[in-house]
XYZ file of C-alpha atoms in Angstrom:
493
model
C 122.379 117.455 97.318
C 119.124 119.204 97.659
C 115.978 117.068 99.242
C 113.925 116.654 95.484
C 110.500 117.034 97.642
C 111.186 121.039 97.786
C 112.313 121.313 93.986
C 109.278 122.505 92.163
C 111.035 124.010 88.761
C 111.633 120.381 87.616
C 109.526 118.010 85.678
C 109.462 114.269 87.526
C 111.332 111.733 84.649
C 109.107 108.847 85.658
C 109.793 104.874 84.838
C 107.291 103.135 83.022
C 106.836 101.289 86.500
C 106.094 104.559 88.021
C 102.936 105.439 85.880
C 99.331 105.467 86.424
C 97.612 102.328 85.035
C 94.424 101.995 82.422
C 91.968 100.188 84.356
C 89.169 102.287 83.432
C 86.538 100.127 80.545
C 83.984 101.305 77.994
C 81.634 100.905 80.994
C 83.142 102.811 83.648
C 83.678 105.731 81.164
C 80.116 105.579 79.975
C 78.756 106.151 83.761
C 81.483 108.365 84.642
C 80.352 110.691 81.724
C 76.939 109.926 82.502
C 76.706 110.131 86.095
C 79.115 112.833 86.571
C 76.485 115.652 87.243
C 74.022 113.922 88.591
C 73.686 114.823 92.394
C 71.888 117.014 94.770
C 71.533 119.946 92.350
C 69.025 117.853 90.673
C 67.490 116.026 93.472
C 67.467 119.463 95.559
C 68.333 122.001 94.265
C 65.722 122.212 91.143
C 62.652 122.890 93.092
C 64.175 126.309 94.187
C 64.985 127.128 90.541
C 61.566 126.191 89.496
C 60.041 128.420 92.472
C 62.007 131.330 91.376
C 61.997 131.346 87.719
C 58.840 129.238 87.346
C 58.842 125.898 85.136
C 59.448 127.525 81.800
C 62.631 129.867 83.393
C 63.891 127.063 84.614
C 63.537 124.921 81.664
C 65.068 127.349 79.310
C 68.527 128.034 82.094
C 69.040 124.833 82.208
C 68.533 124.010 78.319
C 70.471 127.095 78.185
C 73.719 126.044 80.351
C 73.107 122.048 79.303
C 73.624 123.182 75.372
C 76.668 125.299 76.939
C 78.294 121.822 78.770
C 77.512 119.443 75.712
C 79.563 121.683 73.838
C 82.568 121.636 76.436
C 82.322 117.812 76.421
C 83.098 117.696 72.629
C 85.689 120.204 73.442
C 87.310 118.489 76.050
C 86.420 115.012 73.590
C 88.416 116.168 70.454
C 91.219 116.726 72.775
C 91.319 114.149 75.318
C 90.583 111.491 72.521
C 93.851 112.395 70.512
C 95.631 113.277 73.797
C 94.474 111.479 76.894
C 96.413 112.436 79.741
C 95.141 112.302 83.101
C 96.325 116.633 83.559
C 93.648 116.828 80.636
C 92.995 120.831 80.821
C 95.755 121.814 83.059
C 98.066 119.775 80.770
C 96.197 120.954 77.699
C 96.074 124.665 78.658
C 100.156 124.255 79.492
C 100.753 122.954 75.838
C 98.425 124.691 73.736
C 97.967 128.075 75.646
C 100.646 128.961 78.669
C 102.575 126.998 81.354
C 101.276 129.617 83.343
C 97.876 129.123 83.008
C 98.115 125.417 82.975
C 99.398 125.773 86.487
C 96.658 127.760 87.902
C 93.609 125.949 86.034
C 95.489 122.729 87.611
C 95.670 124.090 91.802
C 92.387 125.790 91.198
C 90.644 122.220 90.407
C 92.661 120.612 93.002
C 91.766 122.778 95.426
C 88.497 122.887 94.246
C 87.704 119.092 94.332
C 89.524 118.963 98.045
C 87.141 121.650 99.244
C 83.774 119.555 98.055
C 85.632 116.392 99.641
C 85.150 118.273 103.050
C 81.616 119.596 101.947
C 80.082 116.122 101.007
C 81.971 114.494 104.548
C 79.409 117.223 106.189
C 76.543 116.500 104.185
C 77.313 112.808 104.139
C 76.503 113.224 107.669
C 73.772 115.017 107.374
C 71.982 112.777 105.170
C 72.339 109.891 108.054
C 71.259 112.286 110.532
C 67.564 111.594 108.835
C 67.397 107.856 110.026
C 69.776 108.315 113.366
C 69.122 112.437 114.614
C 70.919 111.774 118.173
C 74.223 110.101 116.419
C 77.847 112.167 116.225
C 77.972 113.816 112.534
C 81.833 113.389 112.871
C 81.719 109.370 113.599
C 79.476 109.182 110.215
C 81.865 111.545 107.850
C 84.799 109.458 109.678
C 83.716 106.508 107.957
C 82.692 107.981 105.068
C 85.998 109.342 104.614
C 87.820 105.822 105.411
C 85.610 104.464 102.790
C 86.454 106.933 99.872
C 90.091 106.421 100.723
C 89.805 102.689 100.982
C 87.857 102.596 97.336
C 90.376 104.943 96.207
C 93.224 102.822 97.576
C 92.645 99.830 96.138
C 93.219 100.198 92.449
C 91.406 102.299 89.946
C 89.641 99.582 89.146
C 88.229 100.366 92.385
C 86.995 103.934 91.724
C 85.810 103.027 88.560
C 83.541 100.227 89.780
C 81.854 102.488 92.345
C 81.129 105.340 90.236
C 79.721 102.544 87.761
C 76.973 101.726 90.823
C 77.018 104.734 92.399
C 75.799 106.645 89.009
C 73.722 103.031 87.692
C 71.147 103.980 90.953
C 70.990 107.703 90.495
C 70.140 107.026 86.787
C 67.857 104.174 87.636
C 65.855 106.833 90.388
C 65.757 109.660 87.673
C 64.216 107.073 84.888
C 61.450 105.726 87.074
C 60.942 109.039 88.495
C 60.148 110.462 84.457
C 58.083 107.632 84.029
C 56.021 107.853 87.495
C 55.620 110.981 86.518
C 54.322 110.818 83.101
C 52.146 107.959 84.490
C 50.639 110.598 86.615
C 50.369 113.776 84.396
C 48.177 111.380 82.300
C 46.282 110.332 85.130
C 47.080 106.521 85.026
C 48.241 106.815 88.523
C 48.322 109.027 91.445
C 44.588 110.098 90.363
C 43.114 112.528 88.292
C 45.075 113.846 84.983
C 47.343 116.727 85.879
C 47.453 117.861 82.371
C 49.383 121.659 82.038
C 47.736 123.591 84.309
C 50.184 123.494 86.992
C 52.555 124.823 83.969
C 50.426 127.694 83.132
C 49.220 128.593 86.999
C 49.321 132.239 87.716
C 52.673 133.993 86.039
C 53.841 130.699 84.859
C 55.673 129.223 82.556
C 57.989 132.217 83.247
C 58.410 133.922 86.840
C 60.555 136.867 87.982
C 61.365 137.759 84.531
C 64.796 137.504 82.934
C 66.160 138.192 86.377
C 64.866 134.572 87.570
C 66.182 133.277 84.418
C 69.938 134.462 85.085
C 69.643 133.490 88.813
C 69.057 130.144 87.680
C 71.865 130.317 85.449
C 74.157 130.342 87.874
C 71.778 126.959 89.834
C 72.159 125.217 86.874
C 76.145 125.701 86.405
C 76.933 124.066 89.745
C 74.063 121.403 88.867
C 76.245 120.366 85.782
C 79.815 120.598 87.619
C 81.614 117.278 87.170
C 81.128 116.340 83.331
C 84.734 116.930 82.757
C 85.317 114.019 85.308
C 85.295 112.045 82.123
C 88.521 114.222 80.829
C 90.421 113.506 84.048
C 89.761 110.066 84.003
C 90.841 109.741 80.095
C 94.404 108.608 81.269
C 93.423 105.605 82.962
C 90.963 104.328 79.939
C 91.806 101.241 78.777
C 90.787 102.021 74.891
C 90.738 105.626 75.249
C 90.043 106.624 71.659
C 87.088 104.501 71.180
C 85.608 104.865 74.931
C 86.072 108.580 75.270
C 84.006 109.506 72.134
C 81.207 106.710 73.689
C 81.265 108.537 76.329
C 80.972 112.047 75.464
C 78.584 111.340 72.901
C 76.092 110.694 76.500
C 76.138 113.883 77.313
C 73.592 115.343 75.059
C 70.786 112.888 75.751
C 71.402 112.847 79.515
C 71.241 116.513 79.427
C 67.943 116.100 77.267
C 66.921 113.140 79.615
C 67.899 113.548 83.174
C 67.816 117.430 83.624
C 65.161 119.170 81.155
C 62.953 116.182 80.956
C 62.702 115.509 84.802
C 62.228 119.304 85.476
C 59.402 119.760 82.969
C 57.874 116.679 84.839
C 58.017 118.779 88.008
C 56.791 121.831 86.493
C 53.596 120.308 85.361
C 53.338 118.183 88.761
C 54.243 120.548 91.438
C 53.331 124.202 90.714
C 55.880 126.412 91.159
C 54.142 128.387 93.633
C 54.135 125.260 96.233
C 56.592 126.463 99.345
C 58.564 123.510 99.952
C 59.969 124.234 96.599
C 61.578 126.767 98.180
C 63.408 124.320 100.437
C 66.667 123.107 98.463
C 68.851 121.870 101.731
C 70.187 118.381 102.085
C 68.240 118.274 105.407
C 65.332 118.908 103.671
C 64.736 115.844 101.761
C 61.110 115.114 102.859
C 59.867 118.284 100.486
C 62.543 117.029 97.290
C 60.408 117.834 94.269
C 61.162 114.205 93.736
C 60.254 113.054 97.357
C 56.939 115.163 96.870
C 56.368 113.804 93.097
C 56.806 109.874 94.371
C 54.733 110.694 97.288
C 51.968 112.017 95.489
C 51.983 108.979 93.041
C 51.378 107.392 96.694
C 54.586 105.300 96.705
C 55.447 104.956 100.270
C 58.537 105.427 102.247
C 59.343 107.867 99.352
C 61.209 110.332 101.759
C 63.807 107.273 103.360
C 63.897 106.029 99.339
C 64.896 109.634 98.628
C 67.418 110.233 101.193
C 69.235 107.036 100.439
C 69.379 107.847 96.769
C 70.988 111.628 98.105
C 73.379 109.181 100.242
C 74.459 107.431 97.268
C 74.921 110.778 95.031
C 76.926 112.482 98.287
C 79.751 109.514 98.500
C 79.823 109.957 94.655
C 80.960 113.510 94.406
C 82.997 112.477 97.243
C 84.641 109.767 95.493
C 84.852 111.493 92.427
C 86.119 114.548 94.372
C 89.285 112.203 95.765
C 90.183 110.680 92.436
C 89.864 114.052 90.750
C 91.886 116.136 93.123
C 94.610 113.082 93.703
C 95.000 112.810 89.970
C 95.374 116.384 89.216
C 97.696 116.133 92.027
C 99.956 113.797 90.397
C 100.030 115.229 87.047
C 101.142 118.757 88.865
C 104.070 117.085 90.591
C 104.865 114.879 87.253
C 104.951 118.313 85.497
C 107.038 120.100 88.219
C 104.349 122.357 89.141
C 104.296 121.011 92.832
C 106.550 119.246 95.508
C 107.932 116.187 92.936
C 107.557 113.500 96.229
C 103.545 113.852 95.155
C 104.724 112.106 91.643
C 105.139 108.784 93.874
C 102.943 106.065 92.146
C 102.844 102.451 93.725
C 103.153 99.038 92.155
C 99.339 99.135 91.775
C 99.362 102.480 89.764
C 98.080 104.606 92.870
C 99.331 107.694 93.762
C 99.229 107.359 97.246
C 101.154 110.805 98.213
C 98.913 112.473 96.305
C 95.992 110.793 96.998
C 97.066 110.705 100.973
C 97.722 114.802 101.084
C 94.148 115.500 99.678
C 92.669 113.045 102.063
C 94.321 115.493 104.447
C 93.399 118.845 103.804
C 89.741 117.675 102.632
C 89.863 116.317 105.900
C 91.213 119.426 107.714
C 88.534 121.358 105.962
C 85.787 119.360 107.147
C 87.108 119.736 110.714
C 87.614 123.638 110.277
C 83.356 123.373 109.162
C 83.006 122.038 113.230
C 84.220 124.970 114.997
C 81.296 127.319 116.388
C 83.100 130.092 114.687
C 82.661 128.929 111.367
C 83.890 131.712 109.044
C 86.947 130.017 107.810
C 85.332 127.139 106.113
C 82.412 129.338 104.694
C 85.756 131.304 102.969
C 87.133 128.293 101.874
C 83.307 127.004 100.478
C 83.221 129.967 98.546
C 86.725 130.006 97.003
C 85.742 126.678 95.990
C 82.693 127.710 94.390
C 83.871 129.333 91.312
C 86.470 126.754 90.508
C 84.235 124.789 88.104
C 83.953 127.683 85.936
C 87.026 128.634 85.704
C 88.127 124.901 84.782
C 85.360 125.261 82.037
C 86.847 128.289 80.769
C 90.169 126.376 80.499
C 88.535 123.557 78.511
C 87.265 126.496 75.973
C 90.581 128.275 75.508
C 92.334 125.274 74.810
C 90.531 123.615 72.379
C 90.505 126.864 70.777
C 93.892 127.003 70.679
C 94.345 123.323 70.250
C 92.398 123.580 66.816
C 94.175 126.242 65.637
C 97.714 124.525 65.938
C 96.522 121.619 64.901
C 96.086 123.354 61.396
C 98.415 126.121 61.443
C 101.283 122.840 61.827
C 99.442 121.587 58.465
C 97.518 118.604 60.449
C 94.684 116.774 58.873
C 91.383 117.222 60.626
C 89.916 113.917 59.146
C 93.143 112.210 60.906
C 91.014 113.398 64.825
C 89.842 110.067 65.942
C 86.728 112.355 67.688
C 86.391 116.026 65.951
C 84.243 118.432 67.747
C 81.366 119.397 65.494
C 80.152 123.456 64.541
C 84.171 124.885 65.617
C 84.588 127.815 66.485
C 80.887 128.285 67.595
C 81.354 125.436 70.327
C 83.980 127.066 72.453
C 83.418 130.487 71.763
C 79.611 130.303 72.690
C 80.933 128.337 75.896
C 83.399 130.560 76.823
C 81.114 133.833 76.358
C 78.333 131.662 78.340
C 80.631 130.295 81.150
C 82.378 133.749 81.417
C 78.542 135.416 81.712
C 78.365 133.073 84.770
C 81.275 133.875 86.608
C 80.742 137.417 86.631
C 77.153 137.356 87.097
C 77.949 135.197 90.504
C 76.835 137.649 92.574
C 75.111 140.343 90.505
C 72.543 141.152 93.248
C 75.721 142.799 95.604
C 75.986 145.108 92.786
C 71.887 146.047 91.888
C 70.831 147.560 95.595
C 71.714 151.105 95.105
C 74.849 150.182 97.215
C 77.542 148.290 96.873
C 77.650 145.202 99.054
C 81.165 144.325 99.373
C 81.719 141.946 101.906
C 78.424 139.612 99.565
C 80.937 140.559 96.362
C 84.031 139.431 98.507
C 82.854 136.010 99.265
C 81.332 135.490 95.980
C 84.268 136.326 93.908
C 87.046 135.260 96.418
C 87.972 132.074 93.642
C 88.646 134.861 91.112
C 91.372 136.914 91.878
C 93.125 133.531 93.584
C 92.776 132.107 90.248
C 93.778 135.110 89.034
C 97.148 135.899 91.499
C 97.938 132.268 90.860
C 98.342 132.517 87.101
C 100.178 135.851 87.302
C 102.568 134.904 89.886
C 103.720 131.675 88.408
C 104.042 133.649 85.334
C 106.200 135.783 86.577
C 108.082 133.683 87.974
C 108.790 131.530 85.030
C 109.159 134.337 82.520
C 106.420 131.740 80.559
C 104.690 133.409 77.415
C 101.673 132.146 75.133
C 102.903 129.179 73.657
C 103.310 129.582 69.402
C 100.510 127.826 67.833
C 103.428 126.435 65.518
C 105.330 125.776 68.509
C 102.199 123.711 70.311
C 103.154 120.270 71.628
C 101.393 117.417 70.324
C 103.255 114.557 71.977
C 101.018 112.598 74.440
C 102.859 111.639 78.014
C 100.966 110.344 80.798
């Protein structure tokens, strides 16, 4: 008999026993949805996209790509409220679109999730290096790592509770940091009334032209990576009909709230000629837009505040990263898609061989990051880096398609315990918007009179692996797009 590990043509026929367990409440779901985006390319990042596309630019890219990612969410809502499965788009795209595609969307956001485990463990330690600068980076992201896989060990109870206080104090910082900061454009603190002339300063609201816009674009996608968190975890909700909808009906007015709202705030407090703007690093948390907005409302101790908050939005992309990755995992081996010992779950509804093999290669990538020589892990950064696009793009095709069987087998819509609102606008304006951002990546590589190749290389390197990895599997398997009579309908987790 043939070892079952190295049989990958197979779907797993799992026991009850052997299943993944709902711990997940209305709560966890609401912060998971909620905090899912929240993270450095707020607390960082958005003072370089307000320096180079000036407070209005930046406003309108990231109204822009926020409209684009509410209408995902109800995308990935309809779906994940009628079928919640914890493959959600991989599983999704293999039922309503092609096996073959469901197999690539569902390695590319493994691999993609394992990568940022290895890129938080680095910044993790970076972020520590602020209060201790002469301690070893690798003893902090050691412990870091011990404590994801510890949380993540436990129960999901366990990764559900820490995302629930991990997002509570990001949310928390980005309330009182809108309302310090309306306190000070009034002039009821921090001094005299700000006012809009720090919106309106030189070639403000709008800088670098529709150029800045689109580079900011492509800021504001990875800004909003990790909303479909909520779709992942859908298979471990306890009440997942009634908490998924909750939960995806946050994402509007935490797009509204968190993202536009806090960046106009900057935009009339900083102007975006100010150079630490310019400065978007992790190590550079002393000139955060927010760092410099609390400081200037004369709040001290702003910049150890600040890098604690970062601290606490690093080890939740980390911990989300795990879950993620070790779920999508499990649902690949479950399907037959990968090695069927990764299927394993324990008596606590863990899948630790899963869960321990991305430990493992997030780990390995972190230690690849250490070597002087540091080319591999900038390749593997960068592979990484178009993954959340092209998991978006997944989430538009197959609601699409998901719609469209649901009718064309003579379904009632009114029968959709959450129905995406303004089909087919939603997913096709997402797709056309999420594909504008994959290939516009890199655009500068192609806009210097020459080509530069090895910048279009390492930009687009997630691409054709995406690409060779959809092919090949579907050449393998012979698979074809499914019927949309033919779709399968039947929820198994």
């Amino acid at each position: 008999m043939s070892k079952p590990s190295l049989q990958l043509n197979e779907a797993v026929p799992l026991q009850s026993e052997n299943q993944l367990k709902r711990g997940l409440r209305a709560r966890h779901m609401t912060m998971i949805a909620i905090g899912g985006s929240i993270g450095t390319g707020l607390f960082l990042a958005s003072g370089g996209a307000i320096s180079s596309a000036g407070p209005g630019g930046a406003l309108v890219a990231y109204a822009a790509i926020g409209i684009m990612v509410f209408f995902l969410m109800t995308s990935l809502g309809e779906m994940a409220s009628f079928m919640p499965v914890t493959g959600s788009f991989s599983t999704y795209a293999t039922k309503f679109v092609d096996p073959a595609l469901g197999f690539a969307l569902g390695w590319n956001y493994w691999y993609n999730w394992a990568i940022t485990l290895a890129v938080e463990l680095s910044a993790g330690a970076m972020v520590m290096e602020f209060w201790f600068p002469k301690s070893s980076p690798i003893l902090w992201s050691a412990l870091f790592l011990a404590i994801l896989l510890a949380i993540n060990v436990l129960s999901v109870k366990g990764y559900g509770e820490a995302e629930y206080w991990f997002a509570f104090i990001k949310v928390a910082t980005i309330i009182i940091f809108i309302a310090v900061g309306l306190l000070m454009i009034f002039g009821i603190m921090g001094g005299e009334s700000v006012g809009f002339k720090n919106f309106t300063v030189k070639d403000a609201p709008f800088s670098g032209g529709v150029m800045g816009i689109l580079g900011v674009f492509m800021v504001a996608g990875f800004a909003f990576q990790g909303t479909e968190l909520v779709g992942i975890a859908a298979g471990e909700s306890e009440n997942p009909e009634k908490n998924i909808p909750k939960a995806i009906k946050q994402v509007f007015w935490r797009i509204l709230l968190f993202y536009v709202l806090a960046i106009f705030v900057i935009g009339l407090l900083i102007p975006y000629t100010n150079p630490n703007l310019l400065h978007s690093d992790i190590k550079d948390v002393s000139v955060s837009p927010f760092t410099l907005v609390f400081e200037k409302a004369g709040l001290a101790f702003a910049a150890s505040v600040m890098n604690a908050i970062i601290l606490t939005a690093v080890l939740s992309a980390g911990n989300s990263g795990m879950y993620a990755a070790t779920r999508m995992l499990w649902t690949l081996a479950k399907e037959g898609k990968a090695p069927r010992f990764l299927a394993k779950v324990n008596s606590r509804g863990i899948p630790m061989n899963a869960l321990l093999v991305t430990t493992v290669i997030g780990a390995a990538a972190f230690l690849s990051s250490l070597f002087k020589n540091d080319a591999v892990y900038l390749w593997l950064l960068n592979a990484s880096g178009m993954s959340g696009f092209i998991a978006w793009l997944g989430i538009a095709i197959s609601h699409y398609r998901f719609r469209k069987a649901y009718i064309a087998q003579g379904r009632d819509l009114n029968e959709l315990v959450y129905k995406a609102k303004w089909f087919p606008f939603g997913p096709l304006f997402s797709f056309i918007l999420c594909l504008f951002v994959v290939l516009g990546q890199n655009y500068g590589a192609f806009t210097g009179g020459k080509i530069d190749w090895y910048g279009v290389a390492v930009s687009y390197i997630g691409l054709p692996l995406f690409i060779i990895a959809w092919l090949a599997y579907k050449w393998i398997k012979k698979t074809k797009i499914v019927p949309l009579e033919k779709c399968d309908f039947s929820s198994e987790n």
